[in-house]
Amino acid sequence: MEPDDRLLRQFVGYNMKRAFIPVQEDVSETLATLGLRVGTFSALAVIMASPGISQTQLSQVLNIKRSGVVLVVDELEGMGAVERMPVESDRRAYALQVTPEGRKLWQRAESAVQAHEAALFADLAPEELRVLRGLLDRAARSGARRRRGEKQ
Amino acid sequence: MEPDDRLLRQFVGYNMKRAFIPVQEDVSETLATLGLRVGTFSALAVIMASPGISQTQLSQVLNIKRSGVVLVVDELEGMGAVERMPVESDRRAYALQVTPEGRKLWQRAESAVQAHEAALFADLAPEELRVLRGLLDRAARSGARRRRGEKQ
DNA sequence: TATTGTTATACTCTATAACTATA
DNA sequence: TATAGTTATAGAGTATAACAATA
């Protein structure tokens, strides 16, 4: 009887984690060559897609705490990729914006991660990857709804 | 323009992480009621399926370091769920075994996690969940092979 | 009173490296 | 010399809680 994880394979969550491990390792290494981490890469993507977003909004989209956003934005700002702009109507808040340098950085990072995902998932057909993304999206929505419902 | 993560949704890895977050939260809470963590639950499952497994083998199956296995086995042993048995042929090693109490604990934990996954993924048909598990398995193998290949 | 951003702190998980006892 | 298990320590990522400025 050779050791294995057969009792764990029945769980969808275990398979998610197992599939995610090599992706996370590979993406982390890829982003590191550009001076990014997964957290700063994700934040940059959201600010790209939502110029003027506040840190609190960013924390909600990324599903992390506001205190964590501070560190991520500090890092992006330190790299010259993002700026904290004042908000006229609310002097407590910042409107986050991607600088021209940040745009270039995003494009390089996006291409690099696309290439690395293509290599990582080379055994799956494009059609299968679409199905996988779709099912993961449905699973994420289902799980999030269930979790929200429980708390109420 | 309301803030969103649309630039991240293109990546399979991001969707994996997003789907995994509610699962991990829910499973952690579920297991906590039984005195287990995800790490001890996973180890218990592997030792259940592979009686006599060594700590080094367990570290390989769970994809963690031997130093981490020590803490997990300490915890399971402290709960009376697992025993470190001497190995006749090698006095450095232990043969890990699940106790009768550990078996009962596993069965309760397995049922609890099955029930919580069913609730979490209620929006997906059983057929879809099978497809999802299958695609995640293929993605995990593809990613792991690619990562191994790179290192050589 | 509530909210935005901030800071300091703590916790969890895991990795690294040095050690021991055996092989 | 190499390996199994152990220990101590450190790092990454994130959470909590208290705070100042502003609403």
Short mmCIF file of C-alpha atoms (C1' of nucleotides) in Angstrom, two decimals:
data_model
loop_
_atom_site.label_atom_id
_atom_site.label_comp_id
_atom_site.label_asym_id
_atom_site.label_seq_id
_atom_site.Cartn_x
_atom_site.Cartn_y
_atom_site.Cartn_z
CA MET A 1 0.00 0.00 0.00
CA GLU A 2 1.82 3.05 -1.18
CA PRO A 3 1.01 6.31 0.60
CA ASP A 4 -1.42 8.64 -1.11
CA ASP A 5 -4.08 11.26 -0.58
CA ARG A 6 -7.04 9.28 -1.93
CA LEU A 7 -9.30 10.14 0.99
CA LEU A 8 -8.71 13.82 0.35
CA ARG A 9 -9.30 13.69 -3.40
CA GLN A 10 -13.05 13.40 -2.86
CA PHE A 11 -13.13 17.01 -1.65
CA VAL A 12 -13.40 19.80 -4.19
CA GLY A 13 -11.57 22.15 -1.84
CA TYR A 14 -8.56 19.85 -1.64
CA ASN A 15 -8.35 19.65 -5.42
CA MET A 16 -8.57 23.44 -5.62
CA LYS A 17 -5.68 23.82 -3.22
CA ARG A 18 -3.59 21.15 -4.93
CA ALA A 19 -4.07 22.74 -8.34
CA PHE A 20 -3.40 26.20 -6.97
CA ILE A 21 -0.03 25.42 -5.35
CA PRO A 22 2.07 25.23 -8.55
CA VAL A 23 0.24 28.23 -10.01
CA GLN A 24 1.00 30.35 -6.98
CA GLU A 25 4.66 29.32 -6.93
CA ASP A 26 5.09 29.99 -10.63
CA VAL A 27 3.23 33.30 -10.62
CA SER A 28 5.19 34.50 -7.58
CA GLU A 29 8.49 33.80 -9.30
CA THR A 30 7.32 35.37 -12.55
CA LEU A 31 6.14 38.55 -10.83
CA ALA A 32 9.27 38.76 -8.72
CA THR A 33 11.30 39.40 -11.87
CA LEU A 34 9.19 42.55 -12.32
CA GLY A 35 9.42 43.60 -8.69
CA LEU A 36 5.82 42.58 -8.00
CA ARG A 37 4.17 40.22 -5.55
CA VAL A 38 0.77 38.58 -6.02
CA GLY A 39 -0.79 41.20 -3.75
CA THR A 40 0.66 44.19 -5.58
CA PHE A 41 -0.10 42.62 -8.97
CA SER A 42 -3.75 42.13 -7.99
CA ALA A 43 -4.08 45.64 -6.63
CA LEU A 44 -2.50 47.09 -9.76
CA ALA A 45 -5.01 45.18 -11.91
CA VAL A 46 -7.98 46.50 -9.95
CA ILE A 47 -6.73 50.09 -9.94
CA MET A 48 -6.08 49.79 -13.70
CA ALA A 49 -9.68 48.71 -14.25
CA SER A 50 -11.14 51.19 -11.76
CA PRO A 51 -9.27 54.49 -11.79
CA GLY A 52 -10.06 56.69 -8.80
CA ILE A 53 -10.96 53.76 -6.57
CA SER A 54 -10.49 54.36 -2.82
CA GLN A 55 -8.43 52.15 -0.53
CA THR A 56 -11.55 50.95 1.25
CA GLN A 57 -13.15 49.95 -2.04
CA LEU A 58 -9.95 48.24 -3.06
CA SER A 59 -9.95 46.27 0.20
CA GLN A 60 -13.47 45.05 -0.59
CA VAL A 61 -12.69 43.95 -4.14
CA LEU A 62 -9.50 42.17 -3.07
CA ASN A 63 -11.16 40.69 0.01
CA ILE A 64 -8.45 41.91 2.38
CA LYS A 65 -8.47 44.40 5.27
CA ARG A 66 -7.89 48.13 4.84
CA SER A 67 -4.71 47.85 6.91
CA GLY A 68 -3.36 45.42 4.35
CA VAL A 69 -4.22 47.74 1.47
CA VAL A 70 -2.07 50.46 3.02
CA LEU A 71 1.03 48.30 2.72
CA VAL A 72 0.22 47.21 -0.83
CA VAL A 73 -0.41 50.77 -2.02
CA ASP A 74 2.70 52.00 -0.19
CA GLU A 75 4.70 49.45 -2.15
CA LEU A 76 3.15 50.32 -5.52
CA GLU A 77 3.56 54.02 -4.80
CA GLY A 78 7.20 53.45 -3.85
CA MET A 79 7.74 51.82 -7.25
CA GLY A 80 6.14 54.78 -8.98
CA ALA A 81 3.36 52.61 -10.37
CA VAL A 82 0.44 54.15 -8.46
CA GLU A 83 -0.44 57.57 -7.05
CA ARG A 84 -2.62 58.62 -4.12
CA MET A 85 -4.62 61.56 -5.46
CA PRO A 86 -6.67 63.83 -3.17
CA VAL A 87 -10.46 63.57 -3.37
CA GLU A 88 -12.14 66.99 -3.46
CA SER A 89 -15.37 65.87 -1.84
CA ASP A 90 -13.76 63.87 1.00
CA ARG A 91 -10.42 64.86 2.42
CA ARG A 92 -10.08 61.58 4.35
CA ALA A 93 -9.94 59.46 1.21
CA TYR A 94 -7.54 58.92 -1.67
CA ALA A 95 -8.36 58.34 -5.32
CA LEU A 96 -5.88 55.74 -6.54
CA GLN A 97 -4.48 56.07 -10.02
CA VAL A 98 -2.02 54.13 -12.12
CA THR A 99 0.87 56.20 -13.48
CA PRO A 100 2.14 55.84 -17.07
CA GLU A 101 5.01 53.76 -15.66
CA GLY A 102 2.47 51.65 -13.82
CA ARG A 103 0.62 51.02 -17.07
CA LYS A 104 3.75 49.75 -18.74
CA LEU A 105 4.49 47.58 -15.73
CA TRP A 106 0.97 46.15 -15.81
CA GLN A 107 1.23 45.26 -19.47
CA ARG A 108 4.51 43.46 -18.96
CA ALA A 109 3.14 41.65 -15.91
CA GLU A 110 -0.10 40.68 -17.63
CA SER A 111 1.75 39.22 -20.62
CA ALA A 112 4.20 37.38 -18.40
CA VAL A 113 1.47 35.78 -16.29
CA GLN A 114 -0.54 34.87 -19.39
CA ALA A 115 2.49 33.12 -20.84
CA HIS A 116 3.22 31.28 -17.63
CA GLU A 117 -0.36 30.12 -17.20
CA ALA A 118 -0.35 28.86 -20.78
CA ALA A 119 2.77 26.81 -20.01
CA LEU A 120 1.47 25.58 -16.68
CA PHE A 121 -1.83 24.38 -18.15
CA ALA A 122 -0.38 23.09 -21.41
CA ASP A 123 -2.07 19.71 -20.86
CA LEU A 124 -5.54 21.27 -21.00
CA ALA A 125 -7.24 22.41 -24.21
CA PRO A 126 -8.35 26.07 -24.42
CA GLU A 127 -11.94 24.83 -24.35
CA GLU A 128 -11.28 22.94 -21.13
CA LEU A 129 -9.67 25.98 -19.55
CA ARG A 130 -12.77 28.02 -20.39
CA VAL A 131 -14.96 25.40 -18.76
CA LEU A 132 -12.67 25.30 -15.73
CA ARG A 133 -12.76 29.09 -15.34
CA GLY A 134 -16.54 29.06 -15.66
CA LEU A 135 -17.02 26.33 -13.07
CA LEU A 136 -14.60 28.04 -10.66
CA ASP A 137 -16.55 31.26 -11.07
CA ARG A 138 -19.82 29.48 -10.30
CA ALA A 139 -18.23 27.72 -7.33
CA ALA A 140 -16.86 31.03 -6.02
CA ARG A 141 -20.27 32.69 -6.28
CA SER A 142 -22.03 29.73 -4.69
CA GLY A 143 -19.56 29.58 -1.82
CA ALA A 144 -19.57 33.32 -1.23
CA ARG A 145 -23.37 33.46 -1.18
CA ARG A 146 -23.55 30.58 1.25
CA ARG A 147 -20.97 32.22 3.52
CA ARG A 148 -22.76 35.57 3.44
CA GLY A 149 -26.09 33.89 4.19
CA GLU A 150 -24.68 32.09 7.19
CA LYS A 151 -23.47 35.26 8.81
CA GLN A 152 -26.87 36.93 8.58
CA MET B 1 -17.37 52.62 -13.55
CA GLU B 2 -17.79 50.50 -10.47
CA PRO B 3 -14.68 48.84 -9.10
CA ASP B 4 -14.13 45.25 -10.05
CA ASP B 5 -11.56 42.55 -10.69
CA ARG B 6 -12.24 42.03 -14.38
CA LEU B 7 -8.59 42.15 -15.39
CA LEU B 8 -7.86 39.36 -12.92
CA ARG B 9 -10.73 37.11 -13.98
CA GLN B 10 -8.89 36.10 -17.13
CA PHE B 11 -6.39 34.14 -15.04
CA VAL B 12 -7.23 30.59 -14.02
CA GLY B 13 -5.10 30.96 -10.91
CA TYR B 14 -7.09 33.96 -9.69
CA ASN B 15 -10.34 32.06 -10.13
CA MET B 16 -8.90 29.14 -8.21
CA LYS B 17 -7.95 31.38 -5.34
CA ARG B 18 -11.29 33.19 -5.34
CA ALA B 19 -13.23 29.93 -5.30
CA PHE B 20 -10.99 28.48 -2.62
CA ILE B 21 -11.35 31.31 -0.10
CA PRO B 22 -14.92 30.52 1.09
CA VAL B 23 -14.14 26.80 1.09
CA GLN B 24 -11.12 27.28 3.29
CA GLU B 25 -12.98 29.53 5.71
CA ASP B 26 -15.91 27.15 5.97
CA VAL B 27 -13.81 24.00 6.30
CA SER B 28 -11.63 25.64 8.96
CA GLU B 29 -14.67 26.53 11.05
CA THR B 30 -16.20 23.10 10.56
CA LEU B 31 -13.04 21.29 11.59
CA ALA B 32 -12.51 23.59 14.56
CA THR B 33 -15.66 22.21 16.16
CA LEU B 34 -13.91 18.81 16.14
CA GLY B 35 -10.60 20.17 17.40
CA LEU B 36 -8.97 19.83 13.98
CA ARG B 37 -7.23 22.22 11.62
CA VAL B 38 -6.90 21.76 7.86
CA GLY B 39 -3.35 20.51 8.36
CA THR B 40 -4.23 17.91 10.98
CA PHE B 41 -7.33 16.85 9.03
CA SER B 42 -5.25 16.26 5.90
CA ALA B 43 -2.58 14.35 7.78
CA LEU B 44 -5.20 12.20 9.48
CA ALA B 45 -6.70 11.36 6.08
CA VAL B 46 -3.35 10.28 4.64
CA ILE B 47 -2.41 8.20 7.69
CA MET B 48 -5.88 6.59 7.56
CA ALA B 49 -5.29 5.60 3.94
CA SER B 50 -1.65 4.59 4.45
CA PRO B 51 -1.12 2.94 7.85
CA GLY B 52 2.53 2.68 8.83
CA ILE B 53 3.56 5.70 6.72
CA SER B 54 6.67 7.55 7.93
CA GLN B 55 6.82 11.26 8.68
CA THR B 56 9.08 11.86 5.71
CA GLN B 57 6.64 10.09 3.39
CA LEU B 58 3.80 12.07 4.92
CA SER B 59 5.68 15.31 4.23
CA GLN B 60 6.00 14.30 0.56
CA VAL B 61 2.32 13.44 0.12
CA LEU B 62 1.18 16.63 1.87
CA ASN B 63 3.79 18.74 0.10
CA ILE B 64 5.12 20.30 3.29
CA LYS B 65 8.50 20.08 5.07
CA ARG B 66 9.39 17.41 7.59
CA SER B 67 9.65 20.06 10.30
CA GLY B 68 6.01 20.92 9.69
CA VAL B 69 4.95 17.29 9.91
CA VAL B 70 6.43 17.06 13.40
CA LEU B 71 4.04 19.74 14.67
CA VAL B 72 1.03 18.19 12.95
CA VAL B 73 1.77 14.70 14.27
CA ASP B 74 2.49 16.11 17.76
CA GLU B 75 -0.97 17.65 17.70
CA LEU B 76 -2.73 14.52 16.47
CA GLU B 77 -0.83 12.41 19.00
CA GLY B 78 -1.77 14.83 21.76
CA MET B 79 -5.43 14.33 20.83
CA GLY B 80 -5.01 10.57 20.97
CA ALA B 81 -5.86 10.24 17.27
CA VAL B 82 -2.49 9.01 16.01
CA GLU B 83 0.39 6.96 17.40
CA ARG B 84 4.11 6.94 16.59
CA MET B 85 5.02 3.24 16.42
CA PRO B 86 8.65 2.08 16.34
CA VAL B 87 9.95 0.61 13.10
CA GLU B 88 11.95 -2.59 13.65
CA SER B 89 14.15 -2.20 10.60
CA ASP B 90 15.01 1.49 11.17
CA ARG B 91 15.17 2.94 14.64
CA ARG B 92 15.29 6.51 13.35
CA ALA B 93 11.83 6.32 11.82
CA TYR B 94 8.26 6.09 13.07
CA ALA B 95 5.37 4.15 11.59
CA LEU B 96 2.32 6.36 11.99
CA GLN B 97 -0.98 4.73 12.86
CA VAL B 98 -4.49 5.97 13.50
CA THR B 99 -5.96 4.89 16.85
CA PRO B 100 -9.56 3.66 17.23
CA GLU B 101 -10.41 7.14 18.58
CA GLY B 102 -8.71 8.65 15.56
CA ARG B 103 -10.87 6.53 13.27
CA LYS B 104 -14.03 7.80 14.90
CA LEU B 105 -12.74 11.35 14.69
CA TRP B 106 -11.95 10.91 11.00
CA GLN B 107 -15.40 9.59 10.23
CA ARG B 108 -17.04 12.52 11.97
CA ALA B 109 -14.74 14.99 10.23
CA GLU B 110 -15.19 13.40 6.81
CA SER B 111 -18.98 13.54 7.13
CA ALA B 112 -18.92 17.11 8.38
CA VAL B 113 -16.73 18.34 5.53
CA GLN B 114 -18.80 16.43 2.96
CA ALA B 115 -21.94 18.11 4.27
CA HIS B 116 -20.37 21.56 4.26
CA GLU B 117 -19.00 21.15 0.74
CA ALA B 118 -22.45 20.06 -0.42
CA ALA B 119 -23.92 23.24 1.07
CA LEU B 120 -21.16 25.47 -0.26
CA PHE B 121 -21.52 24.16 -3.81
CA ALA B 122 -25.30 23.85 -3.77
CA ASP B 123 -25.51 25.90 -6.97
CA LEU B 124 -23.58 23.29 -8.96
CA ALA B 125 -25.03 19.98 -10.12
CA PRO B 126 -23.27 16.77 -9.00
CA GLU B 127 -22.25 16.25 -12.62
CA GLU B 128 -20.66 19.71 -12.73
CA LEU B 129 -18.78 19.05 -9.50
CA ARG B 130 -17.39 15.83 -10.98
CA VAL B 131 -16.23 17.75 -14.04
CA LEU B 132 -14.72 20.45 -11.83
CA ARG B 133 -12.82 17.91 -9.73
CA GLY B 134 -11.57 16.23 -12.87
CA LEU B 135 -10.35 19.44 -14.46
CA LEU B 136 -8.68 20.54 -11.23
CA ASP B 137 -6.91 17.21 -11.06
CA ARG B 138 -5.68 17.57 -14.62
CA ALA B 139 -4.59 21.17 -13.93
CA ALA B 140 -2.74 20.07 -10.78
CA ARG B 141 -0.88 17.35 -12.67
CA SER B 142 -0.08 19.66 -15.55
CA GLY B 143 1.21 22.38 -13.25
CA ALA B 144 3.21 20.00 -11.08
CA ARG B 145 4.84 18.37 -14.10
CA ARG B 146 5.74 21.75 -15.56
CA ARG B 147 7.23 22.88 -12.24
CA ARG B 148 9.24 19.69 -11.84
CA GLY B 149 10.51 19.98 -15.40
CA GLU B 150 11.67 23.53 -14.88
CA LYS B 151 13.80 22.61 -11.92
CA GLN B 152 15.69 19.90 -13.78
"C1'" DT C 1 -21.14 59.04 15.85
"C1'" DA C 2 -19.29 56.90 11.70
"C1'" DT C 3 -15.73 56.40 8.25
"C1'" DT C 4 -10.87 56.75 5.88
"C1'" DG C 5 -6.54 55.77 6.25
"C1'" DT C 6 -2.84 54.55 9.38
"C1'" DT C 7 0.06 52.19 12.82
"C1'" DA C 8 1.46 48.63 15.95
"C1'" DT C 9 0.87 44.17 17.14
"C1'" DA C 10 -0.24 39.30 16.87
"C1'" DC C 11 -1.37 35.09 14.71
"C1'" DT C 12 -1.08 31.22 11.29
"C1'" DC C 13 1.35 28.72 8.11
"C1'" DT C 14 5.37 27.39 6.31
"C1'" DA C 15 10.44 27.48 5.29
"C1'" DT C 16 15.40 27.30 6.68
"C1'" DA C 17 19.10 25.69 9.11
"C1'" DA C 18 21.42 23.39 12.65
"C1'" DC C 19 21.26 19.49 15.62
"C1'" DT C 20 20.83 14.04 17.37
"C1'" DA C 21 20.59 9.48 16.61
"C1'" DT C 22 20.71 6.25 13.74
"C1'" DA C 23 21.86 4.12 9.04
"C1'" DT D 1 28.28 10.35 4.54
"C1'" DA D 2 23.38 10.26 4.30
"C1'" DT D 3 18.79 10.09 6.35
"C1'" DA D 4 14.66 10.48 10.04
"C1'" DG D 5 13.10 13.22 13.12
"C1'" DT D 6 13.54 17.38 15.98
"C1'" DT D 7 14.19 22.19 17.46
"C1'" DA D 8 14.66 27.11 17.08
"C1'" DT D 9 14.06 30.84 14.33
"C1'" DA D 10 12.43 33.68 10.66
"C1'" DG D 11 9.52 35.14 6.95
"C1'" DA D 12 5.12 36.01 4.33
"C1'" DG D 13 0.47 37.07 4.57
"C1'" DT D 14 -3.20 38.57 6.92
"C1'" DA D 15 -6.11 39.96 11.04
"C1'" DT D 16 -7.17 42.88 15.14
"C1'" DA D 17 -7.39 46.92 17.61
"C1'" DA D 18 -6.52 51.55 18.66
"C1'" DC D 19 -5.72 56.12 16.76
"C1'" DA D 20 -6.03 60.95 14.12
"C1'" DA D 21 -8.36 63.45 10.72
"C1'" DT D 22 -12.50 64.22 8.60
"C1'" DA D 23 -17.39 63.41 7.62
#
